């Protein structure tokens, strides 16, 4: 087997990317409890909320108060999704450690998702990025539909490479390649990461797989084999896929940690605590837990290693 990294960072996206696709809107108190629990699991990054228009994503309308209400762990980076300068100012007021901007590798998806062209989205980022840099914030760039688009089908690799390079050149500290509709397969995932690593250093790249077609763990493993060390995941597999109703959303953090533990790759994340947190939030949401590991449990003989 090719060399695997010895250590990986887990970017926990459930409070933002997960909850924004859930039908149930949680109370402020539940969101704060949820993030406080996640903060004690050992994950290094938590995406707390989003400063897009509250009318656009009502589930996250209280992100300002969520940030104010949580108990911060100094070992965790708390981030927020920011679409424009207004959102940036809210992120600063809320004392986010990091912000994320988002665009897509597909023109049609970008138009439908954020109502502008890819070029216009990059133009909007310029002021946001400048403000973020002035204030010393870590900056993540999301590239959606990097592996396929619900409208344009296959997305040319050259387009993904070009946009990843632009985001990096503009000042993003990290680029997350998103498989928004969960169509990627292991060979494609590895090939795309290798191509993008020609323009963005591997340690600045994250992968964001949805488990829509059950391929996410295989995709993550193949990306680990070519040197990826940053993985996005959501506890209990929160989130859905608006383009495939009823299908799974983000890969579950529990399942990723179980695989990484088995590979001897360190994450600093306590699997039992993540499982407990996943059960808590699925109870609050009244939905099933999409983590296979959470449902089946940790085998007795692995309990001490988790
Ligand atoms: Mg996602």
Coordinates of N, CA and C in Angstrom, one line a residue, residues 57-297:
X57 N -31.0 30.9 4.4 CA -30.8 29.6 5.2 C -31.4 29.9 6.6
X58 N -32.7 29.8 6.8 CA -33.3 30.1 8.1 C -32.8 29.2 9.2
X59 N -32.3 28.0 8.9 CA -31.8 27.1 9.9 C -30.6 27.7 10.7
X60 N -29.9 28.6 10.0 CA -28.6 29.1 10.6 C -28.7 30.6 10.8
X61 N -30.0 31.1 10.9 CA -30.2 32.6 11.0 C -29.6 33.1 12.3
X62 N -29.4 32.2 13.3 CA -28.9 32.7 14.6 C -27.4 32.4 14.8
X63 N -26.7 32.3 13.7 CA -25.3 32.0 13.9 C -24.5 33.0 14.7
X64 N -24.9 34.3 14.7 CA -24.2 35.3 15.5 C -24.3 34.8 17.0
X65 N -25.5 34.5 17.4 CA -25.7 34.1 18.8 C -25.1 32.8 19.2
X66 N -25.0 31.9 18.2 CA -24.4 30.6 18.4 C -22.9 30.9 18.8
X67 N -22.2 31.7 18.0 CA -20.8 32.0 18.2 C -20.7 32.6 19.6
X68 N -21.6 33.5 20.0 CA -21.5 34.2 21.3 C -21.7 33.2 22.4
X69 N -22.5 32.2 22.2 CA -22.9 31.3 23.3 C -22.0 30.2 23.6
X70 N -21.2 29.8 22.6 CA -20.4 28.6 22.8 C -19.2 28.8 23.8
X71 N -18.8 27.8 24.4 CA -17.6 27.8 25.2 C -16.4 27.4 24.4
X72 N -15.5 28.3 24.2 CA -14.4 28.0 23.2 C -13.3 27.1 23.9
X73 N -12.8 26.2 23.0 CA -11.7 25.4 23.4 C -10.5 26.0 22.6
X74 N -9.4 26.3 23.2 CA -8.3 27.0 22.5 C -7.7 26.1 21.5
X75 N -7.9 24.8 21.5 CA -7.3 23.9 20.5 C -8.2 23.7 19.3
X76 N -9.3 24.4 19.3 CA -10.3 24.3 18.1 C -10.4 25.6 17.4
X77 N -10.4 25.5 16.1 CA -10.6 26.7 15.2 C -12.1 26.7 14.8
X78 N -12.7 27.8 15.2 CA -14.2 27.9 14.9 C -14.4 28.8 13.7
X79 N -15.1 28.2 12.7 CA -15.2 29.0 11.4 C -16.6 29.3 11.0
X80 N -16.7 30.2 10.1 CA -18.1 30.6 9.6 C -18.0 30.8 8.1
X81 N -19.1 30.4 7.5 CA -19.2 30.6 6.0 C -19.6 32.1 5.8
X82 N -19.0 32.7 4.8 CA -19.2 34.2 4.6 C -19.3 34.4 3.1
X83 N -20.5 35.0 2.7 CA -20.7 35.2 1.2 C -20.2 36.5 0.7
X84 N -20.1 37.5 1.6 CA -19.9 38.9 1.1 C -19.4 39.7 2.3
X85 N -19.2 41.0 2.1 CA -18.6 41.9 3.1 C -19.6 42.0 4.3
X86 N -20.9 42.0 4.1 CA -21.8 42.1 5.2 C -21.7 40.9 6.1
X87 N -21.6 39.7 5.5 CA -21.3 38.5 6.3 C -20.0 38.5 7.0
X88 N -19.0 39.1 6.3 CA -17.7 39.3 6.9 C -17.7 40.1 8.2
X89 N -18.5 41.2 8.1 CA -18.6 42.0 9.3 C -19.2 41.3 10.5
X90 N -20.2 40.5 10.1 CA -20.9 39.7 11.2 C -19.9 38.6 11.7
X91 N -19.1 38.1 10.9 CA -18.1 37.1 11.3 C -17.1 37.7 12.3
X92 N -16.7 38.9 12.0 CA -15.7 39.6 12.8 C -16.4 39.9 14.2
X93 N -17.6 40.4 14.1 CA -18.3 40.8 15.4 C -18.5 39.5 16.2
X94 N -18.7 38.4 15.6 CA -18.9 37.1 16.3 C -17.6 36.5 16.8
X95 N -16.5 37.1 16.3 CA -15.1 36.6 16.7 C -14.9 35.2 16.2
X96 N -15.3 35.0 14.9 CA -14.9 33.7 14.2 C -13.4 33.7 14.1
X97 N -12.8 32.5 14.2 CA -11.3 32.4 14.0 C -11.0 32.3 12.6
X98 N -11.9 31.8 11.8 CA -11.7 31.5 10.4 C -12.9 31.7 9.6
X99 N -12.8 32.1 8.3 CA -14.0 32.2 7.5 C -13.8 31.3 6.2
X100 N -14.9 31.0 5.7 CA -14.9 30.2 4.4 C -15.7 30.9 3.4
X101 N -15.1 31.0 2.2 CA -15.9 31.6 1.0 C -16.2 30.4 0.1
X102 N -17.2 30.6 -0.7 CA -17.6 29.4 -1.6 C -17.9 29.8 -3.0
X103 N -17.4 29.0 -3.9 CA -17.8 29.1 -5.3 C -17.9 27.7 -5.8
X104 N -18.1 27.6 -7.1 CA -18.3 26.2 -7.7 C -17.5 26.1 -9.0
X105 N -17.2 24.8 -9.3 CA -16.5 24.5 -10.5 C -17.4 24.5 -11.7
X106 N -18.7 24.6 -11.5 CA -19.6 24.5 -12.6 C -20.4 25.9 -12.6
X107 N -20.4 26.4 -13.8 CA -21.1 27.7 -14.0 C -22.6 27.7 -13.6
X108 N -23.3 26.7 -14.1 CA -24.7 26.6 -13.8 C -25.0 26.4 -12.3
X109 N -24.2 25.6 -11.7 CA -24.4 25.4 -10.2 C -24.2 26.7 -9.5
X110 N -23.1 27.4 -9.9 CA -22.8 28.7 -9.2 C -24.0 29.6 -9.3
X111 N -24.5 29.7 -10.6 CA -25.7 30.6 -10.8 C -26.9 30.2 -9.9
X112 N -27.1 28.9 -9.9 CA -28.3 28.5 -9.2 C -28.1 28.5 -7.7
X113 N -26.9 28.3 -7.2 CA -26.6 28.3 -5.8 C -26.4 29.6 -5.2
X114 N -25.7 30.5 -5.8 CA -25.4 31.8 -5.2 C -25.8 33.0 -6.1
X115 N -26.4 32.7 -7.2 CA -27.0 33.7 -8.1 C -26.0 34.6 -8.8
X116 N -24.8 34.1 -9.1 CA -23.9 34.9 -9.9 C -22.9 33.9 -10.6
X117 N -22.2 34.5 -11.5 CA -21.2 33.7 -12.3 C -20.0 33.3 -11.4
X118 N -19.2 32.4 -11.8 CA -18.0 32.0 -11.1 C -17.1 33.3 -11.0
X119 N -16.9 34.0 -12.1 CA -16.1 35.2 -12.1 C -16.6 36.2 -11.1
X120 N -17.9 36.4 -11.1 CA -18.5 37.4 -10.2 C -18.2 36.9 -8.7
X121 N -18.4 35.7 -8.5 CA -18.1 35.2 -7.1 C -16.7 35.5 -6.6
X122 N -15.8 35.3 -7.5 CA -14.4 35.5 -7.2 C -14.1 37.0 -7.0
X123 N -14.8 37.8 -7.8 CA -14.7 39.3 -7.6 C -15.2 39.7 -6.2
X124 N -16.3 39.1 -5.8 CA -16.9 39.4 -4.5 C -15.9 39.0 -3.3
X125 N -15.2 37.9 -3.6 CA -14.3 37.5 -2.5 C -13.2 38.5 -2.2
X126 N -12.8 39.3 -3.2 CA -11.6 40.1 -3.1 C -11.7 41.0 -1.8
X127 N -12.8 41.7 -1.6 CA -12.9 42.5 -0.4 C -13.0 41.7 0.9
X128 N -13.7 40.5 0.8 CA -13.9 39.7 1.9 C -12.5 39.1 2.3
X129 N -11.7 38.7 1.3 CA -10.4 38.2 1.6 C -9.5 39.2 2.2
X130 N -9.6 40.4 1.6 CA -8.7 41.5 2.2 C -9.1 41.8 3.6
X131 N -10.3 41.9 3.9 CA -10.7 42.1 5.3 C -10.3 41.0 6.2
X132 N -10.4 39.8 5.8 CA -10.0 38.6 6.6 C -8.5 38.7 6.9
X133 N -7.8 39.0 5.8 CA -6.3 39.0 6.0 C -5.9 40.2 7.0
X134 N -6.6 41.3 6.9 CA -6.3 42.4 7.8 C -6.5 42.1 9.2
X135 N -7.5 41.2 9.4 CA -7.9 40.8 10.8 C -7.3 39.5 11.2
X136 N -6.3 39.0 10.4 CA -5.6 37.8 10.8 C -6.4 36.5 10.8
X137 N -7.5 36.4 10.0 CA -8.3 35.2 10.0 C -7.8 34.2 9.0
X138 N -7.9 33.0 9.4 CA -7.6 31.8 8.5 C -8.7 31.8 7.5
X139 N -8.4 31.5 6.2 CA -9.3 31.6 5.2 C -9.4 30.3 4.3
X140 N -10.6 29.8 4.2 CA -10.8 28.5 3.5 C -11.7 28.9 2.2
X141 N -11.4 28.2 1.1 CA -12.1 28.4 -0.1 C -12.8 27.1 -0.5
X142 N -14.1 27.1 -0.6 CA -14.8 25.9 -1.0 C -15.0 25.9 -2.5
X143 N -14.7 24.8 -3.1 CA -15.0 24.6 -4.5 C -16.0 23.5 -4.7
X144 N -17.2 23.9 -4.9 CA -18.3 22.8 -5.0 C -18.3 22.2 -6.4
X145 N -18.9 21.1 -6.5 CA -19.1 20.4 -7.8 C -17.7 20.1 -8.4
X146 N -16.7 19.9 -7.6 CA -15.4 19.6 -8.2 C -15.3 18.3 -8.9
X147 N -16.2 17.4 -8.6 CA -16.2 16.0 -9.2 C -17.4 15.7 -10.1
X148 N -18.3 16.7 -10.2 CA -19.5 16.5 -11.0 C -20.6 17.5 -10.6
X149 N -21.4 17.7 -11.6 CA -22.5 18.8 -11.4 C -23.9 18.2 -11.7
X150 N -24.9 18.6 -10.9 CA -26.2 18.1 -11.2 C -26.8 18.7 -12.5
X151 N -26.2 19.7 -13.0 CA -26.7 20.4 -14.2 C -25.8 20.1 -15.4
X152 N -24.5 20.2 -15.2 CA -23.6 20.1 -16.3 C -22.9 18.8 -16.4
X153 N -23.3 17.9 -15.5 CA -22.7 16.5 -15.5 C -21.2 16.5 -15.2
X154 N -20.4 16.0 -16.1 CA -18.9 15.9 -15.8 C -18.4 17.4 -15.8
X155 N -17.4 17.6 -14.9 CA -16.8 18.9 -14.8 C -15.3 18.7 -15.2
X156 N -14.9 19.5 -16.2 CA -13.5 19.3 -16.7 C -12.4 19.5 -15.5
X157 N -11.5 18.6 -15.5 CA -10.4 18.7 -14.5 C -9.7 20.0 -14.6
X158 N -9.5 20.5 -15.8 CA -8.8 21.7 -16.1 C -9.5 22.9 -15.4
X159 N -10.8 22.8 -15.4 CA -11.6 23.9 -14.8 C -11.4 23.9 -13.2
X160 N -11.3 22.7 -12.6 CA -11.1 22.6 -11.2 C -9.7 23.1 -10.8
X161 N -8.8 22.7 -11.6 CA -7.4 23.1 -11.4 C -7.2 24.6 -11.5
X162 N -7.8 25.2 -12.5 CA -7.7 26.6 -12.7 C -8.4 27.4 -11.6
X163 N -9.5 27.0 -11.1 CA -10.2 27.7 -10.0 C -9.5 27.5 -8.7
X164 N -9.0 26.3 -8.5 CA -8.3 26.1 -7.2 C -7.0 27.0 -7.2
X165 N -6.4 27.1 -8.3 CA -5.2 28.0 -8.3 C -5.6 29.4 -8.1
X166 N -6.7 29.8 -8.7 CA -7.2 31.2 -8.5 C -7.5 31.5 -7.0
X167 N -8.2 30.6 -6.4 CA -8.5 30.7 -4.9 C -7.3 30.8 -4.1
X168 N -6.3 30.0 -4.4 CA -5.1 29.9 -3.7 C -4.3 31.2 -3.9
X169 N -4.2 31.7 -5.1 CA -3.5 32.9 -5.4 C -4.1 34.1 -4.8
X170 N -5.5 34.1 -4.7 CA -6.2 35.2 -4.1 C -6.0 35.3 -2.5
X171 N -5.5 34.2 -2.0 CA -5.1 34.3 -0.5 C -5.8 33.2 0.3
X172 N -6.5 32.3 -0.3 CA -7.1 31.2 0.6 C -6.0 30.4 1.2
X173 N -6.1 30.1 2.5 CA -5.1 29.3 3.1 C -5.3 27.8 2.9
X174 N -6.5 27.5 2.5 CA -6.9 26.1 2.3 C -8.0 26.0 1.3
X175 N -8.0 25.0 0.4 CA -9.0 24.9 -0.6 C -9.7 23.5 -0.3
X176 N -11.0 23.5 -0.2 CA -11.7 22.3 0.0 C -12.4 21.9 -1.3
X177 N -12.1 20.7 -1.8 CA -12.6 20.2 -3.0 C -13.9 19.4 -2.7
X178 N -15.1 19.9 -3.1 CA -16.3 19.4 -2.7 C -17.0 18.5 -3.7
X179 N -17.3 17.3 -3.3 CA -18.1 16.4 -4.1 C -19.6 16.6 -3.7
X180 N -20.1 17.7 -4.2 CA -21.4 18.1 -3.7 C -22.6 17.2 -3.9
X181 N -22.5 16.4 -5.0 CA -23.6 15.5 -5.2 C -23.2 14.0 -5.0
X182 N -22.0 13.8 -4.5 CA -21.6 12.4 -4.1 C -21.5 11.5 -5.3
X183 N -20.8 12.0 -6.4 CA -20.6 11.1 -7.6 C -19.2 10.6 -7.8
X184 N -18.3 11.1 -7.0 CA -16.9 10.8 -7.2 C -16.6 9.3 -7.0
X185 N -15.6 8.7 -7.6 CA -15.1 7.4 -7.3 C -13.7 7.5 -7.0
X186 N -13.1 6.4 -6.5 CA -11.8 6.4 -5.9 C -10.7 6.9 -6.9
X187 N -10.7 6.3 -8.1 CA -9.7 6.6 -9.0 C -9.8 8.1 -9.5
X188 N -11.0 8.6 -9.7 CA -11.2 10.0 -10.1 C -10.8 10.9 -9.0
X189 N -11.1 10.5 -7.7 CA -10.7 11.4 -6.6 C -9.2 11.6 -6.5
X190 N -8.5 10.5 -6.6 CA -7.1 10.5 -6.5 C -6.5 11.3 -7.7
X191 N -7.0 11.1 -8.9 CA -6.5 11.8 -10.1 C -6.7 13.3 -9.9
X192 N -7.9 13.7 -9.5 CA -8.1 15.1 -9.3 C -7.2 15.8 -8.3
X193 N -7.1 15.1 -7.2 CA -6.2 15.7 -6.1 C -4.8 15.8 -6.6
X194 N -4.3 14.8 -7.3 CA -3.0 14.9 -7.9 C -2.8 16.1 -8.9
X195 N -3.8 16.2 -9.7 CA -3.8 17.3 -10.7 C -3.8 18.7 -9.9
X196 N -4.7 18.8 -9.0 CA -4.8 20.1 -8.2 C -3.5 20.4 -7.4
X197 N -2.9 19.3 -7.0 CA -1.7 19.5 -6.1 C -0.5 20.0 -6.9
X198 N -0.7 20.1 -8.3 CA 0.3 20.8 -9.1 C 0.3 22.3 -9.0
X199 N -0.9 22.8 -8.5 CA -1.0 24.3 -8.4 C -1.3 24.7 -6.9
X200 N -1.7 23.8 -6.1 CA -2.0 24.1 -4.6 C -1.2 23.0 -3.8
X201 N -0.4 23.4 -2.9 CA 0.3 22.4 -2.1 C -0.6 21.4 -1.4
X202 N -0.3 20.2 -1.4 CA -1.2 19.1 -0.8 C -1.6 19.5 0.6
X203 N -0.7 20.1 1.4 CA -1.1 20.4 2.8 C -2.0 21.6 2.9
X204 N -2.4 22.2 1.7 CA -3.4 23.2 1.7 C -4.7 22.8 1.1
X205 N -4.8 21.5 0.8 CA -6.0 20.9 0.2 C -6.7 20.1 1.2
X206 N -8.1 20.2 1.1 CA -9.0 19.3 1.9 C -9.9 18.7 0.9
X207 N -10.4 17.5 1.4 CA -11.4 16.8 0.5 C -12.8 16.8 1.3
X208 N -13.8 16.9 0.6 CA -15.2 17.0 1.2 C -16.1 16.1 0.4
X209 N -16.2 14.9 0.9 CA -17.0 13.9 0.1 C -18.4 13.7 0.8
X210 N -19.4 13.6 -0.1 CA -20.7 13.2 0.3 C -20.9 11.7 0.1
X211 N -21.6 11.0 0.9 CA -21.7 9.6 0.8 C -23.0 9.1 0.0
X212 N -23.4 10.0 -0.8 CA -24.6 9.8 -1.6 C -24.7 8.4 -2.2
X213 N -23.6 7.9 -2.8 CA -23.6 6.6 -3.4 C -22.6 5.7 -2.7
X214 N -22.4 5.9 -1.5 CA -21.6 5.0 -0.7 C -20.1 4.9 -1.0
X215 N -19.6 6.0 -1.7 CA -18.2 5.9 -2.1 C -17.2 6.8 -1.3
X216 N -17.8 7.5 -0.3 CA -16.9 8.5 0.4 C -15.7 7.9 1.1
X217 N -15.8 6.8 1.8 CA -14.6 6.3 2.5 C -13.6 5.8 1.5
X218 N -14.0 5.2 0.4 CA -13.1 4.7 -0.6 C -12.4 5.9 -1.2
X219 N -13.1 7.0 -1.4 CA -12.5 8.2 -2.0 C -11.5 8.8 -1.0
X220 N -11.9 8.8 0.2 CA -11.0 9.4 1.2 C -9.7 8.6 1.3
X221 N -9.8 7.3 1.3 CA -8.6 6.4 1.4 C -7.7 6.7 0.2
X222 N -8.3 6.8 -1.0 CA -7.5 7.0 -2.2 C -6.8 8.3 -2.1
X223 N -7.5 9.3 -1.5 CA -6.8 10.6 -1.4 C -5.7 10.6 -0.3
X224 N -5.9 9.9 0.7 CA -4.9 9.7 1.7 C -3.6 9.1 1.1
X225 N -3.8 8.2 0.2 CA -2.7 7.5 -0.5 C -1.8 8.5 -1.3
X226 N -2.4 9.6 -1.7 CA -1.6 10.6 -2.5 C -1.3 11.8 -1.6
X227 N -1.5 11.7 -0.3 CA -1.0 12.7 0.6 C -2.0 13.8 1.2
X228 N -3.3 13.5 1.0 CA -4.2 14.5 1.6 C -4.2 14.3 3.1
X229 N -4.2 15.4 3.9 CA -4.2 15.3 5.3 C -5.3 16.1 6.0
X230 N -6.2 16.6 5.2 CA -7.4 17.4 5.7 C -8.7 16.8 5.2
X231 N -9.5 16.4 6.1 CA -10.8 15.7 5.7 C -12.0 16.4 6.3
X232 N -12.9 16.8 5.5 CA -14.2 17.4 6.0 C -15.1 16.2 6.3
X233 N -15.9 16.3 7.4 CA -16.9 15.3 7.7 C -17.9 15.9 8.6
X234 N -19.0 15.2 8.8 CA -20.1 15.7 9.7 C -20.5 14.5 10.6
X235 N -20.6 14.8 11.8 CA -21.0 13.8 12.8 C -22.4 13.3 12.4
X236 N -22.6 12.0 12.6 CA -23.8 11.3 12.3 C -24.2 11.4 10.8
X237 N -23.3 11.9 10.0 CA -23.6 12.1 8.5 C -24.6 13.1 8.3
X238 N -24.7 14.1 9.1 CA -25.7 15.1 9.0 C -25.7 15.8 7.7
X239 N -26.8 16.3 7.3 CA -27.0 16.9 6.0 C -27.6 16.0 5.0
X240 N -28.1 16.5 3.9 CA -28.7 15.7 2.9 C -28.2 16.1 1.6
X241 N -28.8 15.6 0.6 CA -28.5 16.0 -0.8 C -29.7 16.6 -1.5
X242 N -29.8 17.9 -1.7 CA -31.0 18.5 -2.3 C -31.2 18.0 -3.7
X243 N -30.2 17.4 -4.3 CA -30.3 16.9 -5.7 C -30.7 15.5 -5.8
X244 N -30.7 14.8 -4.6 CA -31.1 13.4 -4.6 C -31.9 13.2 -3.3
X245 N -33.2 13.6 -3.2 CA -33.9 13.6 -2.0 C -33.9 12.3 -1.3
X246 N -33.6 12.3 0.0 CA -33.6 11.0 0.8 C -32.2 10.4 0.8
X247 N -31.3 10.9 0.0 CA -29.9 10.3 -0.1 C -29.1 10.9 1.1
X248 N -28.0 10.2 1.3 CA -27.0 10.6 2.4 C -26.4 11.9 2.0
X249 N -25.9 12.6 3.0 CA -25.2 13.8 2.8 C -23.7 13.6 3.1
X250 N -23.2 14.4 4.0 CA -21.7 14.3 4.3 C -21.4 13.0 4.8
X251 N -20.1 12.6 4.6 CA -19.6 11.3 5.2 C -19.6 11.6 6.7
X252 N -19.9 10.5 7.5 CA -20.0 10.7 8.9 C -18.6 10.7 9.5
X253 N -18.4 11.6 10.5 CA -17.1 11.7 11.1 C -16.8 10.4 11.8
X254 N -17.8 9.8 12.5 CA -17.5 8.5 13.2 C -16.9 7.5 12.3
X255 N -17.4 7.4 11.0 CA -16.9 6.4 10.1 C -15.5 6.7 9.6
X256 N -15.3 8.0 9.4 CA -13.9 8.4 9.0 C -12.9 8.1 10.1
X257 N -13.3 8.4 11.3 CA -12.3 8.2 12.5 C -12.1 6.7 12.6
X258 N -13.1 5.9 12.5 CA -13.0 4.4 12.7 C -12.0 3.9 11.6
X259 N -12.1 4.4 10.4 CA -11.2 3.9 9.3 C -9.8 4.4 9.6
X260 N -9.6 5.7 10.0 CA -8.3 6.2 10.3 C -7.6 5.5 11.5
X261 N -8.4 5.2 12.5 CA -7.9 4.5 13.6 C -7.3 3.1 13.1
X262 N -8.1 2.5 12.3 CA -7.7 1.2 11.8 C -6.4 1.2 10.9
X263 N -6.2 2.4 10.3 CA -5.0 2.6 9.5 C -3.8 3.1 10.3
X264 N -4.1 3.4 11.6 CA -3.0 3.9 12.5 C -2.7 5.3 12.3
X265 N -3.6 6.0 11.7 CA -3.4 7.5 11.4 C -4.0 8.3 12.6
X266 N -3.2 9.2 13.1 CA -3.7 9.9 14.3 C -4.5 11.1 13.9
X267 N -5.6 11.3 14.7 CA -6.5 12.5 14.4 C -6.7 13.3 15.7
X268 N -6.4 12.7 16.9 CA -6.6 13.3 18.1 C -8.1 13.3 18.5
X269 N -8.9 12.6 17.7 CA -10.3 12.6 18.0 C -10.7 11.4 18.7
X270 N -11.5 11.5 19.7 CA -12.0 10.4 20.5 C -13.3 9.9 19.9
X271 N -13.2 8.7 19.4 CA -14.4 8.1 18.6 C -15.6 8.0 19.5
X272 N -15.4 7.5 20.8 CA -16.6 7.3 21.6 C -17.3 8.7 21.8
X273 N -16.6 9.7 22.0 CA -17.2 11.0 22.3 C -17.9 11.5 21.0
X274 N -17.4 11.2 19.9 CA -18.0 11.6 18.6 C -19.3 10.8 18.5
X275 N -19.3 9.6 18.8 CA -20.5 8.7 18.7 C -21.6 9.3 19.6
X276 N -21.2 9.6 20.8 CA -22.2 10.1 21.8 C -22.8 11.4 21.3
X277 N -21.9 12.3 20.7 CA -22.4 13.6 20.2 C -23.4 13.3 19.0
X278 N -23.0 12.4 18.2 CA -23.9 12.1 17.0 C -25.3 11.6 17.5
X279 N -25.3 10.7 18.5 CA -26.6 10.2 19.0 C -27.4 11.4 19.6
X280 N -26.7 12.3 20.3 CA -27.4 13.4 20.9 C -28.1 14.3 19.8
X281 N -27.3 14.6 18.8 CA -27.9 15.5 17.8 C -28.9 14.9 16.9
X282 N -28.8 13.6 16.6 CA -29.9 12.9 15.8 C -31.2 12.8 16.7
X283 N -31.0 12.7 18.0 CA -32.2 12.7 18.8 C -32.9 14.0 18.8
X284 N -32.1 15.1 18.9 CA -32.6 16.4 18.8 C -33.3 16.7 17.5
X285 N -32.7 16.2 16.4 CA -33.3 16.4 15.1 C -34.4 15.5 14.7
X286 N -34.5 14.4 15.5 CA -35.6 13.4 15.2 C -35.3 12.7 13.9
X287 N -34.0 12.5 13.6 CA -33.7 11.8 12.3 C -32.8 10.6 12.6
X288 N -32.6 9.7 11.6 CA -31.8 8.6 11.8 C -30.3 9.0 11.9
X289 N -29.5 8.1 12.5 CA -28.1 8.4 12.5 C -27.4 7.7 11.3
X290 N -26.8 8.5 10.4 CA -26.3 7.9 9.2 C -24.9 7.3 9.3
X291 N -24.3 7.3 10.5 CA -23.0 6.7 10.7 C -23.2 5.2 11.0
X292 N -22.5 4.4 10.1 CA -22.6 3.0 10.3 C -21.9 2.6 11.6
X293 N -20.8 3.2 11.9 CA -20.1 2.9 13.2 C -21.0 3.2 14.4
X294 N -21.7 4.3 14.4 CA -22.5 4.7 15.5 C -23.6 3.7 15.7
X295 N -24.2 3.2 14.6 CA -25.3 2.2 14.7 C -24.8 0.9 15.2
X296 N -23.7 0.4 14.6 CA -23.2 -0.9 14.9 C -22.4 -0.9 16.3
X297 N -21.8 0.2 16.6 CA -21.0 0.3 17.8 C -19.5 -0.1 17.6

